[in-house]
PDB file of C-alpha atoms and ligand atoms in Angstrom:
ATOM      1  CA  UNK R 248       4.725 -35.516  15.989  1.00  0.00           C
ATOM      2  CA  UNK R 249       2.332 -32.567  15.449  1.00  0.00           C
ATOM      3  CA  UNK R 250       2.779 -30.546  12.266  1.00  0.00           C
ATOM      4  CA  UNK R 251       4.012 -27.041  12.809  1.00  0.00           C
ATOM      5  CA  UNK R 252       1.380 -25.273  10.695  1.00  0.00           C
ATOM      6  CA  UNK R 253      -1.669 -27.364  11.692  1.00  0.00           C
ATOM      7  CA  UNK R 254      -4.689 -25.044  12.109  1.00  0.00           C
ATOM      8  CA  UNK R 255      -3.124 -22.297   9.937  1.00  0.00           C
ATOM      9  CA  UNK R 256      -4.288 -21.295   6.467  1.00  0.00           C
ATOM     10  CA  UNK R 257      -1.907 -20.335   3.700  1.00  0.00           C
ATOM     11  CA  UNK R 258      -2.970 -18.576   0.489  1.00  0.00           C
ATOM     12  CA  UNK R 259      -0.374 -18.700  -2.253  1.00  0.00           C
ATOM     13  CA  UNK R 260      -0.997 -16.734  -5.471  1.00  0.00           C
ATOM     14  CA  UNK R 261       0.171 -18.253  -8.752  1.00  0.00           C
ATOM     15  CA  UNK R 262       0.569 -21.710  -7.281  1.00  0.00           C
ATOM     16  CA  UNK R 263      -0.645 -23.977 -10.098  1.00  0.00           C
ATOM     17  CA  UNK R 264       2.952 -24.343 -11.212  1.00  0.00           C
ATOM     18  CA  UNK R 265       6.586 -23.550 -10.506  1.00  0.00           C
ATOM     19  CA  UNK R 266       7.637 -21.898  -7.243  1.00  0.00           C
ATOM     20  CA  UNK R 267       4.033 -21.387  -6.052  1.00  0.00           C
ATOM     21  CA  UNK R 268       3.251 -25.085  -6.217  1.00  0.00           C
ATOM     22  CA  UNK R 269       6.450 -25.872  -4.321  1.00  0.00           C
ATOM     23  CA  UNK R 270       5.351 -23.431  -1.557  1.00  0.00           C
ATOM     24  CA  UNK R 271       1.944 -25.079  -1.339  1.00  0.00           C
ATOM     25  CA  UNK R 272       3.466 -28.501  -1.018  1.00  0.00           C
ATOM     26  CA  UNK R 273       5.858 -27.603   1.748  1.00  0.00           C
ATOM     27  CA  UNK R 274       3.185 -25.653   3.733  1.00  0.00           C
ATOM     28  CA  UNK R 275       0.674 -28.451   3.241  1.00  0.00           C
ATOM     29  CA  UNK R 276       3.344 -30.910   4.396  1.00  0.00           C
ATOM     30  CA  UNK R 277       3.369 -29.020   7.744  1.00  0.00           C
ATOM     31  CA  UNK R 278      -0.410 -29.378   8.036  1.00  0.00           C
ATOM     32  CA  UNK R 279      -1.684 -25.998   6.717  1.00  0.00           C
ATOM     33  CA  UNK R 280      -4.912 -25.502   4.882  1.00  0.00           C
ATOM     34  CA  UNK R 281      -3.911 -24.095   1.525  1.00  0.00           C
ATOM     35  CA  UNK R 282      -5.586 -21.961  -1.077  1.00  0.00           C
ATOM     36  CA  UNK R 283      -3.938 -22.387  -4.408  1.00  0.00           C
ATOM     37  CA  UNK R 284      -4.534 -20.012  -7.279  1.00  0.00           C
ATOM     38  CA  UNK R 285      -3.535 -19.669 -10.927  1.00  0.00           C
ATOM     39  CA  UNK R 286      -4.386 -20.896 -14.364  1.00  0.00           C
ATOM     40  CA  UNK R 287      -3.931 -24.202 -16.098  1.00  0.00           C
ATOM     41  CA  UNK R 288      -5.524 -27.523 -17.033  1.00  0.00           C
ATOM     42  CA  UNK R 289      -8.527 -28.195 -14.788  1.00  0.00           C
ATOM     43  CA  UNK R 290      -7.798 -31.913 -14.349  1.00  0.00           C
ATOM     44  CA  UNK R 291      -4.116 -31.298 -13.518  1.00  0.00           C
ATOM     45  CA  UNK R 292      -5.022 -28.656 -10.968  1.00  0.00           C
ATOM     46  CA  UNK R 293      -7.620 -30.949  -9.303  1.00  0.00           C
ATOM     47  CA  UNK R 294      -4.984 -33.682  -9.094  1.00  0.00           C
ATOM     48  CA  UNK R 295      -2.549 -31.305  -7.397  1.00  0.00           C
ATOM     49  CA  UNK R 296      -5.305 -30.094  -5.030  1.00  0.00           C
ATOM     50  CA  UNK R 297      -6.102 -33.644  -3.933  1.00  0.00           C
ATOM     51  CA  UNK R 298      -2.375 -34.302  -3.540  1.00  0.00           C
ATOM     52  CA  UNK R 299      -2.148 -31.323  -1.212  1.00  0.00           C
ATOM     53  CA  UNK R 300      -4.983 -32.586   0.926  1.00  0.00           C
ATOM     54  CA  UNK R 301      -3.276 -35.981   1.143  1.00  0.00           C
ATOM     55  CA  UNK R 302      -0.052 -34.234   2.236  1.00  0.00           C
ATOM     56  CA  UNK R 303      -1.656 -31.966   4.859  1.00  0.00           C
ATOM     57  CA  UNK R 304      -4.523 -34.035   6.211  1.00  0.00           C
ATOM     58  CA  UNK R 305      -6.283 -30.583   6.006  1.00  0.00           C
ATOM     59  CA  UNK R 306      -8.150 -28.753   3.281  1.00  0.00           C
ATOM     60  CA  UNK R 307      -6.933 -27.416  -0.075  1.00  0.00           C
ATOM     61  CA  UNK R 308      -9.042 -25.018  -2.098  1.00  0.00           C
ATOM     62  CA  UNK R 309      -8.558 -23.833  -5.667  1.00  0.00           C
ATOM     63  CA  UNK R 310      -9.182 -20.277  -6.797  1.00  0.00           C
ATOM     64  CA  UNK R 311      -9.006 -19.573 -10.473  1.00  0.00           C
ATOM     65  CA  UNK R 312      -9.351 -15.832 -10.043  1.00  0.00           C
ATOM     66  CA  UNK R 313      -7.448 -13.484 -12.335  1.00  0.00           C
ATOM     67  CA  UNK R 314      -5.198 -11.385 -10.121  1.00  0.00           C
ATOM     68  CA  UNK R 315      -4.805  -8.569 -12.589  1.00  0.00           C
ATOM     69  CA  UNK R 316      -8.298  -7.452 -11.488  1.00  0.00           C
ATOM     70  CA  UNK R 317      -9.069  -5.975  -8.044  1.00  0.00           C
ATOM     71  CA  UNK R 318     -12.589  -7.367  -7.923  1.00  0.00           C
ATOM     72  CA  UNK R 319     -11.327 -10.912  -8.633  1.00  0.00           C
ATOM     73  CA  UNK R 320      -8.714 -10.599  -5.873  1.00  0.00           C
ATOM     74  CA  UNK R 321     -11.490  -9.510  -3.537  1.00  0.00           C
ATOM     75  CA  UNK R 322     -13.543 -12.587  -4.573  1.00  0.00           C
ATOM     76  CA  UNK R 323     -10.551 -14.870  -3.920  1.00  0.00           C
ATOM     77  CA  UNK R 324      -9.880 -13.403  -0.471  1.00  0.00           C
ATOM     78  CA  UNK R 325     -13.665 -13.752   0.345  1.00  0.00           C
ATOM     79  CA  UNK R 326     -13.549 -17.353  -0.771  1.00  0.00           C
ATOM     80  CA  UNK R 327     -10.656 -17.975   1.643  1.00  0.00           C
ATOM     81  CA  UNK R 328     -12.387 -16.135   4.467  1.00  0.00           C
ATOM     82  CA  UNK R 329     -15.592 -18.043   4.013  1.00  0.00           C
ATOM     83  CA  UNK R 330     -13.776 -21.412   4.089  1.00  0.00           C
ATOM     84  CA  UNK R 331     -11.239 -20.746   6.777  1.00  0.00           C
ATOM     85  CA  UNK R 332     -12.010 -17.469   8.547  1.00  0.00           C
ATOM     86  CA  UNK R 333      -9.060 -15.720   7.067  1.00  0.00           C
ATOM     87  CA  UNK R 334      -5.524 -16.138   5.821  1.00  0.00           C
ATOM     88  CA  UNK R 335      -2.641 -16.565   8.315  1.00  0.00           C
ATOM     89  CA  UNK R 336       0.100 -16.959   5.702  1.00  0.00           C
ATOM     90  CA  UNK R 337      -0.087 -14.943   2.515  1.00  0.00           C
ATOM     91  CA  UNK R 338       2.407 -15.638  -0.216  1.00  0.00           C
ATOM     92  CA  UNK R 339       2.278 -13.203  -3.137  1.00  0.00           C
ATOM     93  CA  UNK R 340       3.953 -15.167  -5.877  1.00  0.00           C
ATOM     94  CA  UNK R 341       1.904 -14.773  -9.119  1.00  0.00           C
ATOM     95  CA  UNK R 342       4.059 -13.165 -11.749  1.00  0.00           C
ATOM     96  CA  UNK R 343       4.842 -12.956 -15.358  1.00  0.00           C
ATOM     97  CA  UNK R 344       7.615 -11.668 -17.584  1.00  0.00           C
ATOM     98  CA  UNK R 345       8.067  -9.951 -20.910  1.00  0.00           C
ATOM     99  CA  UNK R 346      11.400  -9.251 -22.556  1.00  0.00           C
ATOM    100  CA  UNK R 347      11.708  -6.316 -24.911  1.00  0.00           C
ATOM    101  CA  UNK R 348      13.738  -3.136 -25.478  1.00  0.00           C
ATOM    102  CA  UNK R 349      12.021  -0.258 -23.702  1.00  0.00           C
ATOM    103  CA  UNK R 350      11.204   1.588 -26.902  1.00  0.00           C
ATOM    104  CA  UNK R 351       9.285  -1.416 -28.195  1.00  0.00           C
ATOM    105  CA  UNK R 352       7.859  -2.520 -24.885  1.00  0.00           C
ATOM    106  CA  UNK R 353       4.103  -3.214 -25.542  1.00  0.00           C
ATOM    107  CA  UNK R 354       1.976  -0.978 -23.323  1.00  0.00           C
ATOM    108  CA  UNK R 355      -0.414  -3.810 -22.557  1.00  0.00           C
ATOM    109  CA  UNK R 356       2.469  -6.003 -21.380  1.00  0.00           C
ATOM    110  CA  UNK R 357       3.768  -3.195 -19.144  1.00  0.00           C
ATOM    111  CA  UNK R 358       0.254  -2.816 -17.603  1.00  0.00           C
ATOM    112  CA  UNK R 359      -0.108  -6.576 -17.121  1.00  0.00           C
ATOM    113  CA  UNK R 360       3.216  -6.974 -15.398  1.00  0.00           C
ATOM    114  CA  UNK R 361       2.635  -4.064 -13.026  1.00  0.00           C
ATOM    115  CA  UNK R 362      -0.892  -5.272 -12.238  1.00  0.00           C
ATOM    116  CA  UNK R 363       0.114  -8.915 -11.625  1.00  0.00           C
ATOM    117  CA  UNK R 364       3.636  -8.674 -10.152  1.00  0.00           C
ATOM    118  CA  UNK R 365       3.015  -5.560  -7.981  1.00  0.00           C
ATOM    119  CA  UNK R 366      -0.512  -4.236  -7.564  1.00  0.00           C
ATOM    120  CA  UNK R 367      -1.996  -7.707  -6.795  1.00  0.00           C
ATOM    121  CA  UNK R 368       0.202  -7.891  -3.677  1.00  0.00           C
ATOM    122  CA  UNK R 369      -1.196  -4.550  -2.486  1.00  0.00           C
ATOM    123  CA  UNK R 370      -4.746  -5.862  -2.803  1.00  0.00           C
ATOM    124  CA  UNK R 371      -4.081  -9.256  -1.187  1.00  0.00           C
ATOM    125  CA  UNK R 372      -2.161  -7.617   1.695  1.00  0.00           C
ATOM    126  CA  UNK R 373      -4.727  -4.933   2.434  1.00  0.00           C
ATOM    127  CA  UNK R 374      -7.425  -7.631   2.562  1.00  0.00           C
ATOM    128  CA  UNK R 375      -5.368 -10.126   4.607  1.00  0.00           C
ATOM    129  CA  UNK R 376      -3.927  -7.771   7.267  1.00  0.00           C
ATOM    130  CA  UNK R 377      -7.069  -7.185   9.393  1.00  0.00           C
ATOM    131  CA  UNK R 378      -7.527 -10.894  10.131  1.00  0.00           C
ATOM    132  CA  UNK R 379      -3.792 -11.311  10.870  1.00  0.00           C
ATOM    133  CA  UNK R 380      -3.917  -8.343  13.281  1.00  0.00           C
ATOM    134  CA  UNK R 381      -6.934  -9.919  15.045  1.00  0.00           C
ATOM    135  CA  UNK R 382      -4.926 -13.140  15.470  1.00  0.00           C
ATOM    136  CA  UNK R 383      -1.741 -11.269  16.507  1.00  0.00           C
ATOM    137  CA  UNK R 384       0.129 -13.539  14.093  1.00  0.00           C
ATOM    138  CA  UNK R 385       0.746 -13.532  10.405  1.00  0.00           C
ATOM    139  CA  UNK R 386       3.312 -14.118   7.726  1.00  0.00           C
ATOM    140  CA  UNK R 387       3.443 -12.081   4.476  1.00  0.00           C
ATOM    141  CA  UNK R 388       5.970 -13.421   2.007  1.00  0.00           C
ATOM    142  CA  UNK R 389       6.591 -12.114  -1.468  1.00  0.00           C
ATOM    143  CA  UNK R 390       8.401 -13.887  -4.218  1.00  0.00           C
ATOM    144  CA  UNK R 391      10.419 -10.899  -5.358  1.00  0.00           C
ATOM    145  CA  UNK R 392      13.530 -11.589  -7.393  1.00  0.00           C
ATOM    146  CA  UNK R 393      17.192 -10.769  -7.776  1.00  0.00           C
ATOM    147  CA  UNK R 394      15.554  -8.196 -10.005  1.00  0.00           C
ATOM    148  CA  UNK R 395      14.183  -6.493  -6.932  1.00  0.00           C
ATOM    149  CA  UNK R 396      17.829  -5.570  -6.196  1.00  0.00           C
ATOM    150  CA  UNK R 397      19.521  -5.333  -9.547  1.00  0.00           C
ATOM    151  CA  UNK R 398      18.407  -4.681 -13.145  1.00  0.00           C
ATOM    152  CA  UNK R 399      18.932  -6.500 -16.426  1.00  0.00           C
ATOM    153  CA  UNK R 400      18.298  -4.930 -19.831  1.00  0.00           C
ATOM    154  CA  UNK R 401      15.037  -5.520 -21.636  1.00  0.00           C
ATOM    155  CA  UNK R 402      13.060  -6.318 -18.477  1.00  0.00           C
ATOM    156  CA  UNK R 403      11.915  -2.779 -17.607  1.00  0.00           C
ATOM    157  CA  UNK R 404       8.445  -3.633 -16.323  1.00  0.00           C
ATOM    158  CA  UNK R 405       9.563  -6.694 -14.380  1.00  0.00           C
ATOM    159  CA  UNK R 406      12.446  -4.904 -12.703  1.00  0.00           C
ATOM    160  CA  UNK R 407      10.209  -1.925 -11.902  1.00  0.00           C
ATOM    161  CA  UNK R 408       7.504  -4.167 -10.367  1.00  0.00           C
ATOM    162  CA  UNK R 409       9.965  -6.193  -8.309  1.00  0.00           C
ATOM    163  CA  UNK R 410      11.744  -3.100  -6.972  1.00  0.00           C
ATOM    164  CA  UNK R 411       8.287  -1.719  -6.058  1.00  0.00           C
ATOM    165  CA  UNK R 412       7.405  -4.923  -4.319  1.00  0.00           C
ATOM    166  CA  UNK R 413      10.518  -4.770  -2.167  1.00  0.00           C
ATOM    167  CA  UNK R 414       9.642  -1.244  -1.158  1.00  0.00           C
ATOM    168  CA  UNK R 415       5.997  -2.131  -0.477  1.00  0.00           C
ATOM    169  CA  UNK R 416       7.115  -5.055   1.740  1.00  0.00           C
ATOM    170  CA  UNK R 417       9.395  -2.895   3.895  1.00  0.00           C
ATOM    171  CA  UNK R 418       6.538  -0.431   4.394  1.00  0.00           C
ATOM    172  CA  UNK R 419       4.044  -3.089   5.426  1.00  0.00           C
ATOM    173  CA  UNK R 420       6.637  -4.666   7.728  1.00  0.00           C
ATOM    174  CA  UNK R 421       6.937  -1.444   9.648  1.00  0.00           C
ATOM    175  CA  UNK R 422       3.120  -0.941   9.870  1.00  0.00           C
ATOM    176  CA  UNK R 423       2.424  -4.427  11.290  1.00  0.00           C
ATOM    177  CA  UNK R 424       5.584  -5.022  13.321  1.00  0.00           C
ATOM    178  CA  UNK R 425       3.853  -4.912  16.731  1.00  0.00           C
ATOM    179  CA  UNK R 426       1.151  -7.399  15.778  1.00  0.00           C
ATOM    180  CA  UNK R 427       3.256 -10.608  15.489  1.00  0.00           C
ATOM    181  CA  UNK R 428       3.097 -10.211  11.682  1.00  0.00           C
ATOM    182  CA  UNK R 429       6.215 -10.331   9.526  1.00  0.00           C
ATOM    183  CA  UNK R 430       6.564  -9.240   5.943  1.00  0.00           C
ATOM    184  CA  UNK R 431       9.577 -10.304   3.845  1.00  0.00           C
ATOM    185  CA  UNK R 432      10.762 -10.797   0.321  1.00  0.00           C
ATOM    186  CA  UNK R 433      12.417 -13.930  -0.975  1.00  0.00           C
ATOM    187  CA  UNK R 434      14.556 -13.004  -3.947  1.00  0.00           C
ATOM    188  CA  UNK R 435      15.568 -15.923  -6.113  1.00  0.00           C
ATOM    189  CA  UNK R 436      17.997 -15.791  -9.010  1.00  0.00           C
ATOM    190  CA  UNK R 437      17.176 -18.055 -11.908  1.00  0.00           C
ATOM    191  CA  UNK R 438      14.955 -20.947 -10.892  1.00  0.00           C
ATOM    192  CA  UNK R 439      14.088 -23.495 -13.515  1.00  0.00           C
ATOM    193  CA  UNK R 440      10.303 -23.093 -13.996  1.00  0.00           C
ATOM    194  CA  UNK R 441       7.936 -22.435 -16.976  1.00  0.00           C
ATOM    195  CA  UNK R 442       8.400 -18.645 -16.451  1.00  0.00           C
ATOM    196  CA  UNK R 443      12.120 -19.013 -17.260  1.00  0.00           C
ATOM    197  CA  UNK R 444      11.630 -21.460 -20.070  1.00  0.00           C
ATOM    198  CA  UNK R 445       9.030 -19.223 -21.735  1.00  0.00           C
ATOM    199  CA  UNK R 446      11.328 -16.207 -21.892  1.00  0.00           C
ATOM    200  CA  UNK R 447      13.987 -18.024 -23.829  1.00  0.00           C
ATOM    201  CA  UNK R 448      12.449 -17.472 -27.327  1.00  0.00           C
ATOM    202  CA  UNK R 449      11.958 -13.701 -26.772  1.00  0.00           C
ATOM    203  CA  UNK R 450      15.482 -13.381 -25.351  1.00  0.00           C
ATOM    204  CA  UNK R 451      16.861 -15.221 -28.356  1.00  0.00           C
ATOM    205  CA  UNK R 452      15.062 -12.625 -30.538  1.00  0.00           C
ATOM    206  CA  UNK R 453      16.005  -9.551 -28.495  1.00  0.00           C
ATOM    207  CA  UNK R 454      19.699 -10.580 -28.284  1.00  0.00           C
ATOM    208  CA  UNK R 455      20.083 -12.486 -31.554  1.00  0.00           C
ATOM    209  CA  UNK R 456      21.239 -15.651 -29.670  1.00  0.00           C
ATOM    210  CA  UNK R 457      20.735 -19.374 -29.862  1.00  0.00           C
ATOM    211  CA  UNK R 458      18.906 -21.232 -27.087  1.00  0.00           C
ATOM    212  CA  UNK R 459      22.222 -22.510 -25.647  1.00  0.00           C
ATOM    213  CA  UNK R 460      23.758 -19.061 -25.681  1.00  0.00           C
ATOM    214  CA  UNK R 461      20.698 -17.674 -23.796  1.00  0.00           C
ATOM    215  CA  UNK R 462      20.928 -20.446 -21.181  1.00  0.00           C
ATOM    216  CA  UNK R 463      24.697 -20.103 -20.607  1.00  0.00           C
ATOM    217  CA  UNK R 464      25.564 -16.518 -21.507  1.00  0.00           C
ATOM    218  CA  UNK R 465      22.419 -14.699 -20.275  1.00  0.00           C
ATOM    219  CA  UNK R 466      20.536 -16.803 -17.636  1.00  0.00           C
ATOM    220  CA  UNK R 467      23.419 -18.423 -15.819  1.00  0.00           C
ATOM    221  CA  UNK R 468      26.071 -15.795 -16.773  1.00  0.00           C
ATOM    222  CA  UNK R 469      25.403 -13.785 -13.681  1.00  0.00           C
ATOM    223  CA  UNK R 470      24.771 -16.728 -11.362  1.00  0.00           C
ATOM    224  CA  UNK R 471      28.210 -17.557  -9.880  1.00  0.00           C
ATOM    225  CA  UNK R 472      27.229 -21.149  -8.937  1.00  0.00           C
ATOM    226  CA  UNK R 473      26.317 -21.807 -12.596  1.00  0.00           C
ATOM    227  CA  UNK R 474      23.287 -23.716 -11.345  1.00  0.00           C
ATOM    228  CA  UNK R 475      19.579 -22.933 -11.449  1.00  0.00           C
ATOM    229  CA  UNK R 476      18.049 -22.568  -7.967  1.00  0.00           C
ATOM    230  CA  UNK R 477      15.457 -25.279  -7.287  1.00  0.00           C
ATOM    231  CA  UNK R 478      11.841 -24.627  -6.393  1.00  0.00           C
ATOM    232  CA  UNK R 479      12.320 -26.785  -3.299  1.00  0.00           C
ATOM    233  CA  UNK R 480      15.158 -24.539  -2.070  1.00  0.00           C
ATOM    234  CA  UNK R 481      12.936 -21.431  -2.436  1.00  0.00           C
ATOM    235  CA  UNK R 482      10.022 -23.217  -0.656  1.00  0.00           C
ATOM    236  CA  UNK R 483      12.299 -24.229   2.239  1.00  0.00           C
ATOM    237  CA  UNK R 484      13.107 -20.593   2.851  1.00  0.00           C
ATOM    238  CA  UNK R 485       9.415 -19.704   2.991  1.00  0.00           C
ATOM    239  CA  UNK R 486       8.804 -22.490   5.481  1.00  0.00           C
ATOM    240  CA  UNK R 487      11.583 -21.117   7.640  1.00  0.00           C
ATOM    241  CA  UNK R 488      10.041 -17.620   7.464  1.00  0.00           C
ATOM    242  CA  UNK R 489       6.793 -19.130   8.798  1.00  0.00           C
ATOM    243  CA  UNK R 490       8.563 -20.602  11.815  1.00  0.00           C
ATOM    244  CA  UNK R 491       8.855 -19.096  15.312  1.00  0.00           C
ATOM    245  CA  UNK R 492      12.591 -18.950  14.774  1.00  0.00           C
ATOM    246  CA  UNK R 493      11.964 -16.285  12.118  1.00  0.00           C
ATOM    247  CA  UNK R 494       9.665 -14.082  14.175  1.00  0.00           C
ATOM    248  CA  UNK R 495      12.198 -11.263  14.263  1.00  0.00           C
ATOM    249  CA  UNK R 496      13.001 -11.367  10.561  1.00  0.00           C
ATOM    250  CA  UNK R 497      10.817  -8.661   9.037  1.00  0.00           C
ATOM    251  CA  UNK R 498      11.266  -6.128   6.307  1.00  0.00           C
ATOM    252  CA  UNK R 499      14.065  -8.298   4.917  1.00  0.00           C
ATOM    253  CA  UNK R 500      14.846  -9.153   1.315  1.00  0.00           C
ATOM    254  CA  UNK R 501      16.346 -12.601   1.426  1.00  0.00           C
ATOM    255  CA  UNK R 502      18.497 -13.594  -1.585  1.00  0.00           C
ATOM    256  CA  UNK R 503      18.610 -17.149  -2.835  1.00  0.00           C
ATOM    257  CA  UNK R 504      20.459 -16.497  -6.059  1.00  0.00           C
ATOM    258  CA  UNK R 505      23.689 -18.499  -6.235  1.00  0.00           C
ATOM    259  CA  UNK R 506      25.666 -15.355  -5.471  1.00  0.00           C
ATOM    260  CA  UNK R 507      24.191 -13.163  -8.232  1.00  0.00           C
ATOM    261  CA  UNK R 508      23.633 -10.004  -6.120  1.00  0.00           C
ATOM    262  CA  UNK R 509      26.934 -10.488  -4.231  1.00  0.00           C
ATOM    263  CA  UNK R 510      28.660  -9.143  -7.391  1.00  0.00           C
TER     264      UNK R 510
HETATM  265  P1  LIG T 860       5.313 -19.956 -13.353  1.00  0.00           P
HETATM  266  O1  LIG T 860       5.020 -19.360 -14.673  1.00  0.00           O
HETATM  267  O2  LIG T 860       5.644 -21.365 -13.178  1.00  0.00           O
HETATM  268  O3  LIG T 860       4.114 -19.624 -12.331  1.00  0.00           O
HETATM  269  C1  LIG T 860       3.388 -18.439 -12.452  1.00  0.00           C
HETATM  270  C2  LIG T 860       2.051 -18.727 -11.757  1.00  0.00           C
HETATM  271  O4  LIG T 860       1.254 -17.519 -11.862  1.00  0.00           O
HETATM  272  C3  LIG T 860       1.205 -19.832 -12.443  1.00  0.00           C
HETATM  273  O5  LIG T 860       0.514 -20.561 -11.445  1.00  0.00           O
HETATM  274  C4  LIG T 860       0.210 -19.029 -13.263  1.00  0.00           C
HETATM  275  O6  LIG T 860      -1.019 -19.755 -13.563  1.00  0.00           O
HETATM  276  C5  LIG T 860      -0.016 -17.876 -12.330  1.00  0.00           C
HETATM  277  N1  LIG T 860      -0.618 -16.691 -13.058  1.00  0.00           N
HETATM  278  C6  LIG T 860      -0.272 -16.131 -14.223  1.00  0.00           C
HETATM  279  N2  LIG T 860      -1.084 -15.169 -14.520  1.00  0.00           N
HETATM  280  C7  LIG T 860      -1.983 -15.073 -13.511  1.00  0.00           C
HETATM  281  C8  LIG T 860      -3.113 -14.233 -13.252  1.00  0.00           C
HETATM  282  N3  LIG T 860      -3.463 -13.243 -14.064  1.00  0.00           N
HETATM  283  N4  LIG T 860      -3.850 -14.412 -12.125  1.00  0.00           N
HETATM  284  C9  LIG T 860      -3.493 -15.423 -11.282  1.00  0.00           C
HETATM  285  N5  LIG T 860      -2.475 -16.266 -11.449  1.00  0.00           N
HETATM  286  C10 LIG T 860      -1.702 -16.057 -12.559  1.00  0.00           C
HETATM  287  O7  LIG T 860       6.468 -19.013 -12.756  1.00  0.00           O
HETATM  288  P2  LIG T 860       7.493 -19.105 -11.552  1.00  0.00           P
HETATM  289  O8  LIG T 860       8.873 -19.071 -12.100  1.00  0.00           O
HETATM  290  O9  LIG T 860       7.124 -20.167 -10.561  1.00  0.00           O
HETATM  291  O10 LIG T 860       7.275 -17.671 -10.908  1.00  0.00           O
HETATM  292  C11 LIG T 860       6.651 -17.455  -9.695  1.00  0.00           C
HETATM  293  C12 LIG T 860       7.139 -16.128  -9.126  1.00  0.00           C
HETATM  294  O11 LIG T 860       8.587 -16.248  -8.919  1.00  0.00           O
HETATM  295  C13 LIG T 860       6.933 -14.932 -10.039  1.00  0.00           C
HETATM  296  O12 LIG T 860       6.543 -13.810  -9.269  1.00  0.00           O
HETATM  297  C14 LIG T 860       8.342 -14.646 -10.600  1.00  0.00           C
HETATM  298  O13 LIG T 860       8.558 -13.369 -10.930  1.00  0.00           O
HETATM  299  C15 LIG T 860       9.218 -15.091  -9.406  1.00  0.00           C
HETATM  300  N6  LIG T 860      10.559 -15.451  -9.730  1.00  0.00           N
HETATM  301  C16 LIG T 860      10.857 -16.400 -10.615  1.00  0.00           C
HETATM  302  C17 LIG T 860      12.207 -16.712 -10.924  1.00  0.00           C
HETATM  303  C18 LIG T 860      12.549 -17.800 -11.872  1.00  0.00           C
HETATM  304  O14 LIG T 860      13.777 -17.838 -12.236  1.00  0.00           O
HETATM  305  N7  LIG T 860      11.683 -18.687 -12.207  1.00  0.00           N
HETATM  306  C19 LIG T 860      13.193 -15.921 -10.353  1.00  0.00           C
HETATM  307  C20 LIG T 860      12.837 -14.944  -9.463  1.00  0.00           C
HETATM  308  C21 LIG T 860      11.565 -14.674  -9.226  1.00  0.00           C
END
């Protein structure tokens, strides 16, 4: 049986771990060339890259560009264009978090989160859209967050960036609607990844809690299923958004949050 994304190229930002790597695996599994991006141990990344090629029977490229910098984003998109002609599926997923009361929020952390979680998606999108328009097909998917719809204290930069990403996505969806291109947000609740694990110590400090209290009384408190979402569940939604069945889903912000934002 032919794979549904054979001949397509997917670029996934922040895909050396967590949700991004799960996207890369599911899209490679359907035969797409993939460009993975992010930081980490070089040997571990090369192992993942080879694994993706084995899954897809197509190509996997690694870009180690720092997406807080516009010129590095341009270099990454040029690398993808040189290898594959352009990007058919763009997933803006790179993101980071910092937890602090607003009056103590470090200015450099604010700038980092806005640059990575929001502005990088503007740059990748502006650079990807001309090729998608020429192909009359494209998929732009953002990993937003339940925090694109609702706030939590001590996450001012993250909530601001994710709300901005949701607005940006709706705007782009309207601009490209007649070109066979869709633009949507996937908004997970808490997914068990390094990003979540790494915010536990700061949350313990900010709220004066133990690790167990942070897990149960903060992270899963607002998630009615009392379960972390899995990276595979998030990736399955992205694969669906890439299908022909999803051609009329655009400008949407799809929750996958165990009921969090239903409250
Ligand atoms: P993660 O920490 O596992 O992955 C983050 C990725 O971004 C890594 O590959 C990392 O190397 C990369 N990255 C970090 N800084 C970068 C930079 N300057 N340039 C390029 N790449 C960089 O985190 P995750 O949980 O998989 O998060 C992925 C996305 O999902 C983020 O946008 C996050 O906000 C969002 N999200 C996560 C959760 C959750 O509970 N884990 C919930 C909702 C939304």
